[in-house]
Tab-separated table of C-alpha atoms in Angstrom:
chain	number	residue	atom	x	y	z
A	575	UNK	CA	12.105	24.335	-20.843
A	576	UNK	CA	14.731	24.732	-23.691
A	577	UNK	CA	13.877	23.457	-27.408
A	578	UNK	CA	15.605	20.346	-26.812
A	579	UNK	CA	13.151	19.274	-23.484
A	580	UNK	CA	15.795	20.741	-20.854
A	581	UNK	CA	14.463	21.954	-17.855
A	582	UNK	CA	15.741	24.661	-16.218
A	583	UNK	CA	15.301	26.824	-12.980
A	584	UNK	CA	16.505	29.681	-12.363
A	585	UNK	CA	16.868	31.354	-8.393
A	586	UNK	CA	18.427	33.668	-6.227
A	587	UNK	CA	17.229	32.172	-2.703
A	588	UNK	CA	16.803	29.285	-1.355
A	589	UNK	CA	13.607	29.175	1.198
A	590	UNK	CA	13.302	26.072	4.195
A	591	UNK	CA	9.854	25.176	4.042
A	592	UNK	CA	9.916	23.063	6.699
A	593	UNK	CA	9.506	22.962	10.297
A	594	UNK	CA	11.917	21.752	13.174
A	595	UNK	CA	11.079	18.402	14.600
A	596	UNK	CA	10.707	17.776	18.403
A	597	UNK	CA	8.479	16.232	20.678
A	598	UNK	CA	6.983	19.229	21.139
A	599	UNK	CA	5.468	19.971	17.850
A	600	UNK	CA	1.648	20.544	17.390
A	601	UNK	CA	-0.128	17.029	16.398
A	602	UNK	CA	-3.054	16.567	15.521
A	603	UNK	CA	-6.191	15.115	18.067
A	604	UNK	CA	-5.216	11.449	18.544
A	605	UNK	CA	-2.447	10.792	16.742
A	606	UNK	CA	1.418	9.253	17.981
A	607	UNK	CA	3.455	11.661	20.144
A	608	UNK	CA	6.392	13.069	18.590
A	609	UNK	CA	9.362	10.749	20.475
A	610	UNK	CA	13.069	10.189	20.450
A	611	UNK	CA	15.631	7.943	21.920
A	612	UNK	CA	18.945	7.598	22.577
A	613	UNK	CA	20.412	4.737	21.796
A	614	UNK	CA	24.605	4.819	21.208
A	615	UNK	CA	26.353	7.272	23.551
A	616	UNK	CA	29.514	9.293	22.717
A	617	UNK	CA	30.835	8.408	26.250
A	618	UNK	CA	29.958	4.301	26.025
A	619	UNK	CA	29.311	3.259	22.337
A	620	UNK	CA	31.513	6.001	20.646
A	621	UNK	CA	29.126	7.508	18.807
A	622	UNK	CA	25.804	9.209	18.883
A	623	UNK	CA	22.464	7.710	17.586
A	624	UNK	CA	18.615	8.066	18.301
A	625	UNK	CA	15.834	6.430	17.206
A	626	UNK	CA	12.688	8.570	16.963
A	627	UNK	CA	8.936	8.039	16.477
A	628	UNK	CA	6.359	10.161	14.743
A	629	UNK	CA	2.741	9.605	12.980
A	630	UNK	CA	3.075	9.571	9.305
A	631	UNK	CA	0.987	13.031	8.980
A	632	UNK	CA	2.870	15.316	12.099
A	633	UNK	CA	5.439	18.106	11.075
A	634	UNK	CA	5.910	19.277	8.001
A	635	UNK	CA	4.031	16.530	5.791
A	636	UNK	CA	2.786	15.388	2.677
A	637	UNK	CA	-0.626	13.260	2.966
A	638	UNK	CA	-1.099	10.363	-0.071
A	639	UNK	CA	-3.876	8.443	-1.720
A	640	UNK	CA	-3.110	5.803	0.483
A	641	UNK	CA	-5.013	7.985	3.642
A	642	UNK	CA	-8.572	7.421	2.113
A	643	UNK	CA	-8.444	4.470	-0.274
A	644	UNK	CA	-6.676	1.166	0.396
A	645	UNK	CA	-5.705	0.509	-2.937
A	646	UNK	CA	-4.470	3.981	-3.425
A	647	UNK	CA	-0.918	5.105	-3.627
A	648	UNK	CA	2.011	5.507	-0.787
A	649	UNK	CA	4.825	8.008	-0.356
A	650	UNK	CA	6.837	5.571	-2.140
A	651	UNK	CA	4.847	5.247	-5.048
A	652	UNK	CA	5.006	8.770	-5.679
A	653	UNK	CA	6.585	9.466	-9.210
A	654	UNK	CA	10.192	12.026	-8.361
A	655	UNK	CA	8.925	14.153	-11.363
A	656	UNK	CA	5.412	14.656	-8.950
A	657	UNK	CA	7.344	16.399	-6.423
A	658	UNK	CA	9.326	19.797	-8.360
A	659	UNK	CA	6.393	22.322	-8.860
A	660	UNK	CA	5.681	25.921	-9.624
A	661	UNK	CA	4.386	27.436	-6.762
A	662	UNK	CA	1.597	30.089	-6.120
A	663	UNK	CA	1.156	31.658	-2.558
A	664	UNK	CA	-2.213	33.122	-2.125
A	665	UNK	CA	-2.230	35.370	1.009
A	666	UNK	CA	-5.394	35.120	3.146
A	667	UNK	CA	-3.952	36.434	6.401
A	668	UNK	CA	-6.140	39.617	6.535
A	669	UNK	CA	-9.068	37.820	6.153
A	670	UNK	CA	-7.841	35.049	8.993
A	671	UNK	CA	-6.439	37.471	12.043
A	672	UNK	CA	-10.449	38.201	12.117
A	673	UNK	CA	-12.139	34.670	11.036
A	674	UNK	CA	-10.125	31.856	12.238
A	675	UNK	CA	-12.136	29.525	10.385
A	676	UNK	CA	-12.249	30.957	6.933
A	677	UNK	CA	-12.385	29.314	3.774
A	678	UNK	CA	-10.656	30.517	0.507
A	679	UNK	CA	-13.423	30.948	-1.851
A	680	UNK	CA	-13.763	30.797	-5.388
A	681	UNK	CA	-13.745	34.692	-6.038
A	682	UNK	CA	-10.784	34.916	-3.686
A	683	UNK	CA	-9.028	33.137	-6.626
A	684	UNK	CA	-10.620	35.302	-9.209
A	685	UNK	CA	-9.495	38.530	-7.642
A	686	UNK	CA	-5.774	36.755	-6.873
A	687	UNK	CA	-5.579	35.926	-10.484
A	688	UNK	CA	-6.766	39.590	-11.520
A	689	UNK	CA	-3.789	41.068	-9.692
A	690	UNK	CA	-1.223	38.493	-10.810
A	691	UNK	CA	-1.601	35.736	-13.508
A	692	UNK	CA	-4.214	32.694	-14.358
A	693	UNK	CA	-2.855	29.969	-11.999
A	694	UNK	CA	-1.123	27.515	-14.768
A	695	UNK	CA	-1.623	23.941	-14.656
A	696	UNK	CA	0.515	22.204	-12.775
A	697	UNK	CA	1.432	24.508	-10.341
A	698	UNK	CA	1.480	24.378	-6.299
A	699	UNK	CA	-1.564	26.101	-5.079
A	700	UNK	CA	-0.342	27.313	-1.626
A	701	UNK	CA	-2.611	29.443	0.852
A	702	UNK	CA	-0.811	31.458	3.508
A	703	UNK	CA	-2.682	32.204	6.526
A	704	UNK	CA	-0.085	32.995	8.763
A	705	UNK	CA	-0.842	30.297	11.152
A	706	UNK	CA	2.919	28.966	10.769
A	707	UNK	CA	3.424	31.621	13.800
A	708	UNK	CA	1.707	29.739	16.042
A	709	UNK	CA	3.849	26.626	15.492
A	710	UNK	CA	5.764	26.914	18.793
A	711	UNK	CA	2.181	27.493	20.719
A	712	UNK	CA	1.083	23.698	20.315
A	713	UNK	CA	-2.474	23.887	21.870
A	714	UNK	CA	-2.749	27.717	19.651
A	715	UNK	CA	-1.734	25.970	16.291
A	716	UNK	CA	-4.534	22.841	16.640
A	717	UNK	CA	-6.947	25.644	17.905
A	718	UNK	CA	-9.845	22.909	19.635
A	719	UNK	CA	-13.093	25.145	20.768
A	720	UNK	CA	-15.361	24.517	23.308
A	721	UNK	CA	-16.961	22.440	20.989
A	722	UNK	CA	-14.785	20.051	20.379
A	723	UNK	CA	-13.879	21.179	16.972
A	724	UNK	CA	-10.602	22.852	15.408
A	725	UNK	CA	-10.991	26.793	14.478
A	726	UNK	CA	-8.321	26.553	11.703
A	727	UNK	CA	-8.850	27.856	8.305
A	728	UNK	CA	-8.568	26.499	4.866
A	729	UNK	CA	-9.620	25.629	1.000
A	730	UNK	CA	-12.878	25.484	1.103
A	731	UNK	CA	-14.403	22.452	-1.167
A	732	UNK	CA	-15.655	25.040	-4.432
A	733	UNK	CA	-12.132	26.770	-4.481
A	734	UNK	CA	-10.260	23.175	-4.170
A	735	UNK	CA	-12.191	21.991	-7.081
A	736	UNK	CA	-11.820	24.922	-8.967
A	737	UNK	CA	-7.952	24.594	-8.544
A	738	UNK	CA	-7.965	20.692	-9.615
A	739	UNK	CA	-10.763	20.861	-12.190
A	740	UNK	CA	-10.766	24.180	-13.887
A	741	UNK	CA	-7.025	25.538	-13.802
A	742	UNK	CA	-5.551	21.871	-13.329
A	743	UNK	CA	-3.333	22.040	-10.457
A	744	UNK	CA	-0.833	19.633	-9.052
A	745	UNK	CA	-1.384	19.982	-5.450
A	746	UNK	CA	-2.984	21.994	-2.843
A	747	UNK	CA	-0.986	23.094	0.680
A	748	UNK	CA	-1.144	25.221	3.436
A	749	UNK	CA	0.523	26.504	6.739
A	750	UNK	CA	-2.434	24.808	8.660
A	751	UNK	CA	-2.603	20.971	10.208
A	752	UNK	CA	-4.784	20.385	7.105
A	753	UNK	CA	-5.674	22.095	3.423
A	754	UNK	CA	-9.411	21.850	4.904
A	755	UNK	CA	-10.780	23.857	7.415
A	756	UNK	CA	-10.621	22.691	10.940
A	757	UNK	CA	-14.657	22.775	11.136
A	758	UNK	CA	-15.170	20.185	8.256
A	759	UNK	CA	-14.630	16.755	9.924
A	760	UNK	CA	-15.390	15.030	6.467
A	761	UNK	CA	-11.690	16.528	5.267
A	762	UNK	CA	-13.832	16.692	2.122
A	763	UNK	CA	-10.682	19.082	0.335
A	764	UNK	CA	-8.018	16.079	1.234
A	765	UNK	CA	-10.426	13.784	0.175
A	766	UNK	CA	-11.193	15.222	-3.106
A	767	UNK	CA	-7.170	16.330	-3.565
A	768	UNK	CA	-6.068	13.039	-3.390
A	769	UNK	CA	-8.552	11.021	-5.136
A	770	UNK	CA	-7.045	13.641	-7.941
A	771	UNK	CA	-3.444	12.734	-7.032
A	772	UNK	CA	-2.477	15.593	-5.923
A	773	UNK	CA	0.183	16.539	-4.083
A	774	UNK	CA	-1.491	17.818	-0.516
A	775	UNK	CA	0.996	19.335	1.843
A	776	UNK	CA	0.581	20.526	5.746
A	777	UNK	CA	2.191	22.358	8.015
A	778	UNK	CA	4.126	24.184	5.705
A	779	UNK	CA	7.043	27.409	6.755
A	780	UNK	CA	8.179	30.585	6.094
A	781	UNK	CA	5.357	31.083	3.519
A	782	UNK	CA	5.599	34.671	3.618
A	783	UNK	CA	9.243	34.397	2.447
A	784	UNK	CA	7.887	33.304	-0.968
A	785	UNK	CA	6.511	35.782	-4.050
A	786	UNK	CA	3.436	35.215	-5.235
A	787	UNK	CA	4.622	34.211	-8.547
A	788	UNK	CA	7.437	32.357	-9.593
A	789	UNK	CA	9.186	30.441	-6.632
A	790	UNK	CA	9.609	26.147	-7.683
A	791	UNK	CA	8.879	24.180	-4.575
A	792	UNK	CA	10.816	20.545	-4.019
A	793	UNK	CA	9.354	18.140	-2.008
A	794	UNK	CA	11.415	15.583	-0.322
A	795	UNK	CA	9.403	12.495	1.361
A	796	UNK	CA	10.715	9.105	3.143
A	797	UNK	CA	9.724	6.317	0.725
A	798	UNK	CA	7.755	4.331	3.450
A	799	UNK	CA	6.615	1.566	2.045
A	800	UNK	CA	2.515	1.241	2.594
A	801	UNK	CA	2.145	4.272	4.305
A	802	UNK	CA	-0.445	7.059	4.199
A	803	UNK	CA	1.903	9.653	3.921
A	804	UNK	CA	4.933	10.866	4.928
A	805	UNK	CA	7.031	13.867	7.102
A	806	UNK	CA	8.478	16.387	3.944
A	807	UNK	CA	11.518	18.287	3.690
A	808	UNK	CA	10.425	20.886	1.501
A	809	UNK	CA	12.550	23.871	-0.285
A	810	UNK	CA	11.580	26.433	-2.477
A	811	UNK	CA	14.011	28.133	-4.543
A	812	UNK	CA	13.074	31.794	-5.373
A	813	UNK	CA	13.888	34.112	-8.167
């Protein structure tokens, strides 16, 4: 920021954090099938338009207030200035390719921050656990056991509230279906994110394209009125 309150970023890349959007997409257990329709032809109408269908938390998505508390906040209540944040990528694939259902931990953050910097507040806590390869393997990216359960990893509860309480962050997000593990039904780390108001984003991209240190993520969300949430385009611009 410049003395007189300018912001300013400064980049050399720009990174899609997104996914693509068909109805083949993982979603998760029990929620709307990703459709579309066509509905004006080229050939009859002159022109070409669909209309398309999709639960409010499938592809690349940002989860609200709204989702746990009925007088919390919607998508569209989201404040623009909520939605441009410094990011931090913390990368627990090594410890995921052998424990699909691990949990950042507390002194995972420690021994980030002793190789790079104290997380600042405000910033995008991301955790990249690779599973964004698995997004074109639908029934591999949800994960469900034998028991019933997903085998995805996540924040566990201590680290999230270490992020929100002690270092002050502005959201939490992940490659995953969800910032919590798969194994905690509760979704005690979405629950606890957004009764913070914090930004909580899902099924995040190309998260090993970012540094740890220094990229600005922008979030882009449909302003539906009421909702719980909302599918995100999502860029990160990288120095």
């Amino acid at each position: 920021m410049t003395d007189d309150g300018i912001k300013t970023i400064v980049y050399r890349r720009v990174v899609d954090l997104s996914h693509p959007i068909s109805p083949d997409i993982p979603v998760w257990p029990g929620d709307p099938a990703v459709s579309f329709e066509t509905v004006a032809h080229l050939s009859r109408e002159g022109y070409y338009l669909r209309r398309f269908s999709m639960g409010e938390h499938s592809g690349t998505h940002l989860a609200s207030p709204a989702a746990f508390d009925s007088l919390g906040s919607g998508p569209d209540d989201l404040p623009a200035s909520s939605l441009i944040l410094p990011a931090t990528v913390m990368d627990v694939t090594g410890r995921v390719d052998s424990d699909a259902d691990y949990a950042l931990s507390v002194d995972d953050i420690v021994d980030w921050e002793s190789r790079h910097e104290t997380i600042a507040p405000g910033s995008l806590a991301l955790l990249f656990t690779g599973w964004q390869r698995y997004w074109e393997q639908p029934e591999r990216f949800i994960n469900l056991g034998e028991d019933g359960m997903m085998h995805t990893p996540g924040f566990s509860a201590e680290a999230a509230g270490f992020l929100l309480r002690q270092r002050k962050v502005s959201g939490l997000g992940t490659d995953t279906h969800g910032i919590d593990v798969g194994v905690d039904t509760d979704l005690t780390v979405s629950r606890m994110a957004l009764a913070e108001s914090a930004v909580a984003l899902e099924c995040l991209n190309n998260l090993d394209r970012l540094p740890p240190t220094g990229a600005t993520v922008i979030v882009g969300r449909l302003r539906l009125v009421g909702g719980s949430g909302s599918p995100a385009g999502v860029l990160a611009l990288t120095p």
